[in-house]
Short mmCIF file of C-alpha atoms and ligand atoms in Angstrom, two decimals:
data_model
loop_
_atom_site.label_atom_id
_atom_site.label_comp_id
_atom_site.label_asym_id
_atom_site.label_seq_id
_atom_site.Cartn_x
_atom_site.Cartn_y
_atom_site.Cartn_z
CA MET A 1 -35.03 5.86 3.66
CA TYR A 2 -32.42 7.88 1.82
CA ASP A 3 -30.59 7.43 -1.41
CA ARG A 4 -27.16 6.51 -1.78
CA LYS A 5 -25.75 7.87 -5.02
CA ASN A 6 -22.93 7.43 -7.48
CA GLN A 7 -20.73 10.07 -6.39
CA ARG A 8 -20.31 11.08 -10.35
CA ASN A 9 -23.77 11.94 -10.35
CA LEU A 10 -23.52 14.24 -7.03
CA THR A 11 -24.75 18.05 -8.05
CA ARG A 12 -22.55 20.71 -7.15
CA THR A 13 -24.63 21.62 -4.00
CA GLU A 14 -24.71 17.99 -2.83
CA LYS A 15 -20.87 17.97 -3.01
CA ARG A 16 -20.64 21.06 -1.19
CA ARG A 17 -23.07 19.99 1.70
CA LEU A 18 -21.09 16.40 1.85
CA VAL A 19 -18.13 18.05 2.22
CA GLY A 20 -19.36 20.41 4.71
CA ALA A 21 -20.78 17.56 6.90
CA ILE A 22 -17.48 15.57 6.65
CA LEU A 23 -15.54 18.49 7.82
CA GLU A 24 -17.74 19.26 10.53
CA LEU A 25 -17.53 15.55 11.76
CA LYS A 26 -13.76 16.55 11.80
CA ARG A 27 -13.90 19.67 13.63
CA SER A 28 -16.00 17.98 16.45
CA GLY A 29 -13.43 14.89 16.73
CA ARG A 30 -16.07 12.47 15.92
CA TYR A 31 -14.32 11.54 12.51
CA ASP A 32 -11.29 10.57 14.56
CA ASP A 33 -13.44 8.30 16.59
CA PHE A 34 -14.15 6.54 13.61
CA VAL A 35 -10.70 6.17 12.51
CA LEU A 36 -9.71 4.90 15.81
CA LEU A 37 -12.35 2.29 15.78
CA HIS A 38 -11.46 1.01 12.33
CA ARG A 39 -7.74 0.75 13.81
CA GLU A 40 -8.77 -1.16 16.78
CA PHE A 41 -11.01 -3.98 15.32
CA TYR A 42 -8.48 -4.55 12.59
CA VAL A 43 -7.55 -8.05 13.94
CA SER A 44 -5.61 -10.38 11.85
CA ASP A 45 -6.39 -14.06 11.19
CA GLY A 46 -2.86 -15.22 12.69
CA GLU A 47 -4.10 -14.18 16.04
CA ASP A 48 -6.46 -16.16 18.38
CA ARG A 49 -8.74 -13.28 18.99
CA PRO A 50 -12.59 -12.66 17.92
CA ARG A 51 -12.49 -11.21 14.36
CA ALA A 52 -15.38 -9.16 13.31
CA ALA A 53 -14.02 -6.88 10.62
CA HIS A 54 -11.44 -8.12 8.36
CA MET A 55 -10.44 -11.62 7.12
CA THR A 56 -13.80 -12.83 8.47
CA PRO A 57 -17.28 -13.59 6.95
CA SER A 58 -18.61 -10.73 8.75
CA PHE A 59 -16.42 -8.14 6.66
CA PHE A 60 -19.65 -6.97 4.93
CA PRO A 61 -22.11 -6.87 7.91
CA TRP A 62 -19.40 -5.36 9.81
CA HIS A 63 -18.72 -2.67 7.22
CA ARG A 64 -22.30 -1.80 6.61
CA GLN A 65 -22.97 -1.01 10.23
CA TYR A 66 -19.80 0.95 10.37
CA LEU A 67 -20.99 3.04 7.33
CA LEU A 68 -24.29 3.35 9.20
CA GLU A 69 -23.04 4.75 12.02
CA PHE A 70 -21.05 7.14 10.04
CA GLU A 71 -23.44 8.19 8.07
CA LYS A 72 -25.92 8.89 11.11
CA ALA A 73 -23.27 11.02 12.33
CA LEU A 74 -23.06 12.98 8.97
CA ARG A 75 -27.03 13.32 8.85
CA ALA A 76 -27.15 14.53 12.16
CA VAL A 77 -24.87 17.48 10.95
CA ASP A 78 -27.04 17.82 7.85
CA PRO A 79 -30.05 15.66 7.08
CA ALA A 80 -29.45 15.91 3.53
CA VAL A 81 -26.41 14.08 2.67
CA SER A 82 -25.62 10.58 2.49
CA VAL A 83 -22.53 8.47 1.61
CA PRO A 84 -22.08 8.24 -2.00
CA TYR A 85 -20.75 5.31 -3.80
CA TRP A 86 -17.30 4.87 -5.79
CA ASP A 87 -17.50 2.36 -8.71
CA TRP A 88 -13.75 2.14 -9.33
CA THR A 89 -14.54 -0.10 -12.32
CA SER A 90 -15.75 2.74 -14.08
CA ASP A 91 -14.07 5.79 -12.65
CA ASN A 92 -10.94 4.35 -12.68
CA THR A 93 -8.50 7.11 -13.56
CA PRO A 94 -6.76 9.91 -11.42
CA GLY A 95 -8.81 12.18 -13.83
CA ALA A 96 -12.31 11.12 -12.44
CA SER A 97 -14.61 13.82 -11.08
CA LEU A 98 -14.14 12.08 -7.73
CA TRP A 99 -10.73 13.68 -7.16
CA ALA A 100 -11.18 17.27 -8.41
CA GLU A 101 -11.18 20.41 -6.13
CA ASP A 102 -14.89 20.34 -5.19
CA LEU A 103 -15.07 16.86 -3.81
CA LEU A 104 -12.13 14.88 -2.62
CA GLY A 105 -8.96 16.33 -4.15
CA GLY A 106 -6.42 14.75 -6.14
CA ASN A 107 -3.32 12.45 -5.75
CA GLY A 108 -0.55 13.38 -3.29
CA ARG A 109 2.63 15.19 -4.61
CA PRO A 110 5.82 13.74 -5.45
CA GLY A 111 8.10 13.08 -2.39
CA ASP A 112 5.99 13.17 0.82
CA ARG A 113 2.40 12.49 -1.13
CA GLN A 114 0.96 15.03 0.70
CA VAL A 115 -2.58 16.02 -0.91
CA MET A 116 -2.30 19.47 -2.01
CA THR A 117 -5.69 20.13 -3.48
CA GLY A 118 -9.21 19.90 -2.54
CA PRO A 119 -11.10 20.41 0.86
CA PHE A 120 -8.91 17.84 2.53
CA ALA A 121 -5.44 19.20 1.80
CA TYR A 122 -3.63 20.06 5.06
CA ALA A 123 -3.27 23.96 4.05
CA THR A 124 -6.94 24.47 4.45
CA GLY A 125 -6.53 24.13 7.96
CA GLY A 126 -9.56 21.54 8.19
CA TRP A 127 -7.89 18.32 7.58
CA THR A 128 -5.22 17.44 10.06
CA ILE A 129 -4.29 14.01 10.40
CA ASN A 130 -4.14 12.75 14.07
CA ASP A 131 -4.23 9.20 14.10
CA GLY A 132 -1.99 8.25 11.22
CA VAL A 133 0.59 5.40 10.81
CA SER A 134 3.22 8.03 10.14
CA GLU A 135 4.04 11.32 11.99
CA GLN A 136 2.74 13.33 8.93
CA PRO A 137 -0.26 15.61 9.94
CA PHE A 138 -1.41 15.82 6.29
CA LEU A 139 -3.44 13.25 4.07
CA THR A 140 -1.23 11.35 1.63
CA ARG A 141 -2.13 9.44 -1.78
CA ASN A 142 0.18 7.60 -4.09
CA PHE A 143 -2.14 6.51 -6.91
CA GLY A 144 -1.30 3.41 -8.56
CA ARG A 145 1.94 3.07 -6.30
CA PRO A 146 4.38 3.73 -8.83
CA SER A 147 7.35 2.13 -6.88
CA SER A 148 5.53 -1.28 -7.59
CA PRO A 149 2.41 -0.53 -9.76
CA VAL A 150 -1.02 -1.64 -9.00
CA THR A 151 -3.87 -1.10 -11.21
CA LEU A 152 -7.56 -0.67 -9.97
CA PRO A 153 -9.76 -4.00 -10.32
CA GLY A 154 -11.81 -4.26 -13.41
CA LYS A 155 -15.29 -5.16 -14.25
CA ASP A 156 -14.11 -9.09 -14.81
CA ASP A 157 -12.51 -9.37 -11.27
CA VAL A 158 -16.06 -7.94 -9.69
CA ALA A 159 -17.86 -10.16 -12.28
CA ARG A 160 -15.86 -13.23 -11.14
CA ALA A 161 -16.75 -12.57 -7.61
CA LEU A 162 -20.15 -12.04 -8.05
CA LYS A 163 -20.66 -15.44 -9.91
CA ASP A 164 -19.39 -17.29 -6.78
CA PRO A 165 -22.87 -18.43 -5.33
CA VAL A 166 -21.49 -19.23 -1.97
CA TYR A 167 -21.29 -16.31 0.59
CA ASP A 168 -18.07 -17.72 2.45
CA ALA A 169 -16.48 -20.90 3.03
CA GLU A 170 -13.86 -22.47 5.50
CA PRO A 171 -11.34 -21.91 7.02
CA TRP A 172 -13.72 -18.47 7.27
CA ASN A 173 -10.62 -16.47 7.05
CA SER A 174 -8.17 -14.95 4.54
CA VAL A 175 -6.94 -18.12 2.97
CA SER A 176 -10.58 -19.03 2.01
CA GLY A 177 -10.23 -19.82 -1.50
CA THR A 178 -13.52 -20.00 -2.81
CA GLY A 179 -16.89 -17.87 -1.54
CA PHE A 180 -17.98 -14.34 -2.35
CA ARG A 181 -16.48 -12.72 0.55
CA ASN A 182 -12.85 -13.52 0.62
CA ARG A 183 -13.12 -12.76 -3.36
CA ILE A 184 -14.34 -9.35 -2.69
CA GLU A 185 -12.19 -8.65 0.11
CA GLY A 186 -9.37 -9.45 -1.89
CA TRP A 187 -6.77 -11.39 0.28
CA GLY A 188 -3.82 -12.79 -1.97
CA ILE A 189 -3.55 -16.65 -1.60
CA ARG A 190 -0.20 -18.03 -2.38
CA GLY A 191 0.28 -19.98 -5.48
CA SER A 192 -3.53 -19.28 -6.46
CA ARG A 193 -4.31 -15.77 -6.57
CA GLY A 194 -3.05 -12.00 -5.94
CA VAL A 195 -4.49 -9.24 -4.26
CA SER A 196 -7.90 -8.33 -5.77
CA ASN A 197 -10.96 -5.89 -5.30
CA HIS A 198 -11.43 -4.36 -2.07
CA ASN A 199 -7.82 -4.70 -1.08
CA GLN A 200 -6.26 -3.64 -4.27
CA VAL A 201 -8.43 -0.63 -4.23
CA HIS A 202 -6.76 0.55 -0.80
CA ARG A 203 -3.37 -0.42 -2.21
CA TRP A 204 -3.96 1.85 -5.54
CA VAL A 205 -5.05 4.91 -3.61
CA GLY A 206 -1.91 4.23 -1.48
CA GLY A 207 -0.71 6.60 1.33
CA SER A 208 -3.49 6.97 4.11
CA MET A 209 -5.65 4.37 2.51
CA SER A 210 -3.01 1.65 2.43
CA GLY A 211 -2.60 1.66 6.23
CA ALA A 212 -4.12 0.96 9.44
CA GLY A 213 -5.70 4.61 9.49
CA SER A 214 -7.33 4.19 6.21
CA PRO A 215 -10.53 6.14 7.17
CA ASN A 216 -8.24 9.02 7.44
CA ASP A 217 -8.90 9.63 3.63
CA PRO A 218 -12.47 10.29 3.08
CA VAL A 219 -12.59 8.05 0.06
CA PHE A 220 -12.72 5.44 2.44
CA TRP A 221 -16.19 5.63 2.93
CA PHE A 222 -16.99 6.04 -0.66
CA HIS A 223 -15.16 3.07 -1.50
CA HIS A 224 -16.89 1.09 1.18
CA ALA A 225 -20.27 2.10 0.02
CA PHE A 226 -19.71 0.42 -3.32
CA ILE A 227 -18.28 -2.62 -1.45
CA ASP A 228 -21.59 -2.52 0.25
CA LEU A 229 -23.63 -2.43 -3.30
CA LEU A 230 -21.47 -5.34 -4.26
CA TRP A 231 -22.80 -7.42 -1.60
CA VAL A 232 -26.60 -6.35 -2.59
CA ARG A 233 -25.91 -7.19 -6.46
CA TRP A 234 -24.61 -10.79 -4.87
CA GLN A 235 -27.73 -10.93 -2.82
CA LYS A 236 -29.70 -10.29 -5.93
CA ALA A 237 -27.89 -12.67 -8.13
CA HIS A 238 -27.91 -15.74 -5.65
CA PRO A 239 -31.66 -15.39 -3.95
CA ARG A 240 -31.12 -18.66 -2.61
CA SER A 241 -27.50 -18.63 -1.08
CA GLY A 242 -27.20 -16.71 2.40
CA TYR A 243 -24.70 -15.64 4.90
CA ARG A 244 -22.68 -18.08 6.19
CA PRO A 245 -21.53 -19.60 8.70
CA GLY A 246 -24.89 -20.32 10.69
CA ALA A 247 -25.07 -21.88 14.21
CA ARG A 248 -22.15 -23.25 15.60
CA THR A 249 -22.08 -27.16 15.56
CA GLY A 250 -19.27 -29.81 16.83
CA GLY A 251 -18.11 -30.39 13.23
CA SER A 252 -17.62 -26.73 12.47
CA GLY A 253 -14.10 -26.39 11.12
CA GLY A 254 -11.33 -23.68 10.50
CA ASP A 255 -11.44 -20.49 12.36
CA ARG A 256 -15.26 -20.83 13.36
CA GLU A 257 -14.90 -20.07 17.10
CA ARG A 258 -12.98 -16.73 16.15
CA VAL A 259 -15.79 -15.40 13.71
CA PHE A 260 -19.35 -14.22 13.79
CA GLY A 261 -22.02 -16.63 12.71
CA LEU A 262 -25.57 -15.32 11.46
CA ASP A 263 -26.87 -14.65 14.89
CA GLU A 264 -24.16 -13.56 16.44
CA PRO A 265 -23.60 -9.93 17.83
CA MET A 266 -20.52 -8.22 16.61
CA PRO A 267 -18.60 -5.89 18.73
CA PRO A 268 -18.64 -2.96 19.05
CA PHE A 269 -22.14 -2.58 17.82
CA GLY A 270 -23.87 -5.41 19.25
CA VAL A 271 -25.59 -5.93 15.86
CA ALA A 272 -25.97 -9.65 14.66
CA PRO A 273 -25.14 -10.24 10.71
CA SER A 274 -28.72 -11.56 10.28
CA ALA A 275 -29.95 -7.75 11.35
CA LEU A 276 -27.98 -6.39 8.43
CA LEU A 277 -29.02 -8.51 5.47
CA ASP A 278 -31.63 -6.36 4.55
CA HIS A 279 -30.61 -2.83 3.78
CA THR A 280 -33.79 -1.70 1.97
CA ARG A 281 -35.74 -0.57 5.01
CA LEU A 282 -32.50 2.20 5.64
CA TYR A 283 -31.34 3.25 2.18
CA ARG A 284 -31.07 2.53 -1.22
CA TYR A 285 -28.52 2.50 -4.24
CA VAL A 286 -29.38 4.71 -7.01
CA MET B 1 -19.29 5.07 20.33
CA GLY B 2 -16.37 5.88 22.33
CA ARG B 3 -17.72 4.06 25.62
CA THR B 4 -18.62 0.39 23.47
CA ARG B 5 -15.28 0.81 21.85
CA ASP B 6 -13.35 1.03 25.19
CA ALA B 7 -15.21 -1.89 26.56
CA THR B 8 -13.99 -4.03 23.74
CA GLY B 9 -11.49 -3.00 21.19
CA THR B 10 -9.22 -1.27 23.77
CA ALA B 11 -9.74 -4.58 26.12
CA ALA B 12 -8.89 -6.72 23.28
CA ALA B 13 -5.70 -4.74 22.61
CA ARG B 14 -4.75 -4.59 26.38
CA ARG B 15 -5.41 -8.43 26.71
CA GLY B 16 -2.74 -9.06 24.13
CA VAL B 17 -0.17 -6.94 25.87
CA SER B 18 -1.18 -8.65 29.26
CA ARG B 19 -1.06 -12.09 27.87
CA ARG B 20 2.49 -11.58 26.75
CA ILE B 21 3.56 -10.25 30.14
CA VAL B 22 1.88 -13.12 32.12
CA LEU B 23 3.59 -15.57 29.62
CA ARG B 24 7.02 -14.01 30.35
CA SER B 25 6.51 -14.11 34.16
CA VAL B 26 5.57 -17.75 34.03
CA PHE B 27 7.85 -19.25 31.41
CA THR B 28 11.53 -18.47 30.58
CA VAL B 29 12.04 -16.41 27.53
CA GLY B 30 14.43 -17.80 24.88
CA VAL B 31 15.42 -17.92 21.19
CA THR B 32 17.05 -21.12 20.75
CA ALA B 33 16.85 -23.94 17.84
CA GLY B 34 13.99 -25.57 19.91
CA THR B 35 11.75 -22.49 20.37
CA ALA B 36 12.14 -22.42 16.39
CA ALA B 37 9.54 -25.18 16.38
CA ALA B 38 6.62 -22.89 17.17
CA LEU B 39 7.98 -20.62 14.59
CA GLY B 40 8.43 -23.09 11.73
CA PRO B 41 4.68 -22.74 10.49
CA VAL B 42 5.09 -18.70 10.97
CA LEU B 43 8.36 -18.30 8.77
CA ALA B 44 7.67 -20.92 6.10
CA GLY B 45 4.76 -22.89 6.63
CA ASP B 46 2.21 -23.81 4.12
CA PRO B 47 -1.55 -23.36 5.62
CA ASP B 48 -2.36 -27.23 5.34
CA GLU B 49 0.95 -28.24 6.75
CA PRO B 50 0.48 -29.29 10.16
CA VAL B 51 2.80 -27.88 12.91
CA PRO B 52 6.21 -29.82 13.12
CA ALA B 53 7.06 -31.79 16.09
CA SER B 54 10.41 -30.37 16.32
CA GLY B 55 12.36 -27.12 15.17
CA LYS B 56 15.24 -29.17 14.17
CA ALA B 57 13.41 -31.03 12.07
CA ARG B 58 12.26 -28.27 9.77
CA GLY B 59 15.56 -26.57 10.26
CA THR B 60 14.10 -22.94 10.37
CA GLU B 61 15.36 -20.07 12.64
CA PRO B 62 13.72 -17.19 13.94
CA GLU B 63 13.98 -14.41 11.24
CA ARG B 64 16.41 -11.53 12.07
CA PHE B 65 17.89 -9.02 9.95
CA ALA B 66 19.46 -5.19 9.94
CA GLU B 67 20.13 -3.47 6.57
CA THR B 68 19.91 0.11 5.03
CA TYR B 69 17.12 -0.08 2.52
CA ARG B 70 16.68 2.95 0.12
CA GLY B 71 18.58 5.20 2.84
CA ARG B 72 16.33 3.96 5.82
CA GLU B 73 17.72 1.91 8.66
CA ILE B 74 15.55 -1.32 8.95
CA ARG B 75 15.78 -3.94 11.84
CA GLY B 76 13.61 -7.05 12.69
CA ALA B 77 13.74 -9.80 14.91
CA VAL B 78 11.55 -12.36 16.40
CA THR B 79 11.41 -13.69 20.16
CA VAL B 80 9.38 -16.77 20.97
CA VAL B 81 7.88 -16.90 24.59
CA VAL B 82 8.21 -20.95 25.62
CA PRO B 83 7.71 -22.49 28.62
CA ALA B 84 10.62 -23.76 30.51
CA GLY B 85 11.57 -27.33 31.30
CA GLY B 86 9.93 -29.45 28.92
CA ARG B 87 6.47 -27.93 28.80
CA GLY B 88 7.11 -26.74 24.94
CA ASP B 89 5.19 -29.73 23.45
CA ALA B 90 2.33 -28.70 25.20
CA VAL B 91 2.32 -25.29 23.71
CA ARG B 92 3.28 -26.36 20.61
CA ALA B 93 0.60 -29.14 20.31
CA ALA B 94 -1.69 -26.01 21.14
CA GLY B 95 -0.57 -24.38 18.11
CA ALA B 96 2.08 -21.50 17.01
CA ALA B 97 -0.72 -18.89 17.88
CA ASP B 98 -0.37 -19.96 21.36
CA ALA B 99 3.25 -19.40 21.67
CA VAL B 100 2.98 -15.67 21.35
CA PRO B 101 6.00 -14.93 18.75
CA HIS B 102 7.07 -11.34 19.38
CA LEU B 103 7.72 -9.31 16.44
CA ASP B 104 9.92 -6.45 16.40
CA VAL B 105 10.49 -4.44 13.64
CA ARG B 106 11.85 -1.02 13.28
CA VAL B 107 12.25 1.73 10.64
CA ASP B 108 14.80 4.22 11.67
CA GLY B 109 14.32 3.07 15.20
CA ARG B 110 10.45 3.55 15.06
CA PRO B 111 8.31 0.49 16.00
CA LEU B 112 6.54 -0.74 12.94
CA HIS B 113 3.34 -2.65 14.10
CA ILE B 114 3.06 -6.03 12.49
CA MET B 115 0.59 -8.74 12.56
CA ARG B 116 0.40 -12.64 11.20
CA ARG B 117 -1.86 -13.97 8.71
CA ALA B 118 -3.09 -17.41 8.87
CA ASP B 119 -0.83 -18.72 6.18
CA GLY B 120 1.95 -17.21 7.97
CA SER B 121 2.73 -14.30 5.83
CA TYR B 122 2.59 -10.50 7.33
CA VAL B 123 0.48 -7.45 7.75
CA SER B 124 2.04 -4.27 8.70
CA ASP B 125 0.25 -0.97 9.70
CA VAL B 126 1.58 0.80 6.62
CA ASN B 127 0.37 -1.98 4.40
CA HIS B 128 -2.68 -3.45 5.66
CA TYR B 129 -4.62 -4.71 2.80
CA GLU B 130 -1.34 -7.09 1.43
CA SER B 131 0.69 -9.28 3.14
CA PHE B 132 4.49 -10.42 2.64
CA PRO B 133 6.09 -13.72 3.06
CA THR B 134 8.83 -12.22 5.62
CA LEU B 135 9.49 -9.70 8.10
CA LEU B 136 12.14 -8.21 5.72
CA ALA B 137 9.88 -7.99 2.86
CA THR B 138 7.27 -6.21 5.11
CA ALA B 139 9.72 -3.74 6.43
CA ARG B 140 10.99 -3.08 2.80
CA ALA B 141 7.54 -2.44 1.68
CA ALA B 142 6.74 -0.29 4.32
CA VAL B 143 9.67 1.98 3.42
CA ASP B 144 8.22 2.12 -0.40
CA GLU B 145 4.96 3.03 0.88
CA LEU B 146 6.36 5.43 3.49
CA GLY B 147 8.01 7.45 1.03
CA SER B 148 9.99 10.17 2.98
CA ALA B 149 7.87 9.96 6.10
CA GLN B 150 8.92 8.72 9.51
CA LEU B 151 6.55 6.35 11.47
CA ALA B 152 4.66 7.89 14.24
CA ALA B 153 6.61 7.73 17.29
CA ALA B 154 3.63 6.75 19.66
CA PRO B 155 0.85 4.17 19.26
CA PRO B 156 -2.60 5.30 18.29
CA ARG B 157 -4.03 7.39 21.20
CA HIS B 158 -6.58 4.45 22.31
CA GLY B 159 -4.63 1.51 21.30
CA THR B 160 -2.17 1.12 24.05
CU1 CU C 301 -11.59 -1.33 3.21
#
């Protein structure tokens, strides 16, 4: 049992040890394995394949297990560290301490969008991108995407999602118009709503975070820890609601055959959503 | 972790490729008005709209473009693998996903990996968290996000 903290409350020492553990995973090659795993399990809902990670009900449990695996690797390096969360509804400016020299470094520079500050700047020698979408060997960010501006989601956007008493709904994919899961995952739905919450944050950070190699930016973990916390908040707000879908029945509609129900083990972990609903024996959010 | 990934993710990626190869060898490959039927819902479809019986009825053509956008050369084409000799209806009835449209989009000659969403829009490797109604819009958005960067020449190490 350990704590996951708000990144804004980390002490100088906690930041230094966290950064050190991340850099060590990178040096050993394990970090890049995590990047590739995320890339490989990104299946879109226009494809006729099982879909565990995105555009799917198991978006929350899959990423919970993915973060746990990453955190296990981090804690094998330094047992005192855990993944902090970034509450982007509060720390919503490029000046937030998150982006300072002692944690994640700042925005990319104009032109090639290379991150030039902090421990993940290319010039430090410790953060070369091997599995990015572009051939650039450095981390990139493009806050707010000035060419077509994006803002961070606000408290209202999150509150609206948390209010939905249903976890997920048919057709169990990126066009599910109701349900907490897609309201937080945040797929735009033509004629109804735009990109929001989780997806919107990926776009706001931009650069590496907007593409298939998004975990190349360590802010990925901070962002997904907050997404995980939002799932906890939703569970608390709706104690009588639960993960959907359940067992397969003849009448199941939509993409039911390609998604993971409550008791169906998700690849590559072999863990079912039902085993991940309660995080409290593992960690707590403070 | 590496082991489990090879057993599932990589295998899944390979399956996609080999399936296309099998279809190419069993069926003929064609891009005609008829093949557009399988593509109709991909290009202009509403998620609730049934798959049309005939491409002519819809009047949609596979998308194809080539232009210079912000100094970058972008090109795109869709080819659809369809069965020869009247078996097209069977494939169409099975849904557009089974017709395996092949999306070939390039930025300065480098392939941009693109996936379809259930509503017929497209997600690219550059813009993984939003989708676009056409391949052209997808390619332009990729150029916007890439800035001065070139796409990687090779697919990710385990993704082939
Ligand atoms: Cu994400």
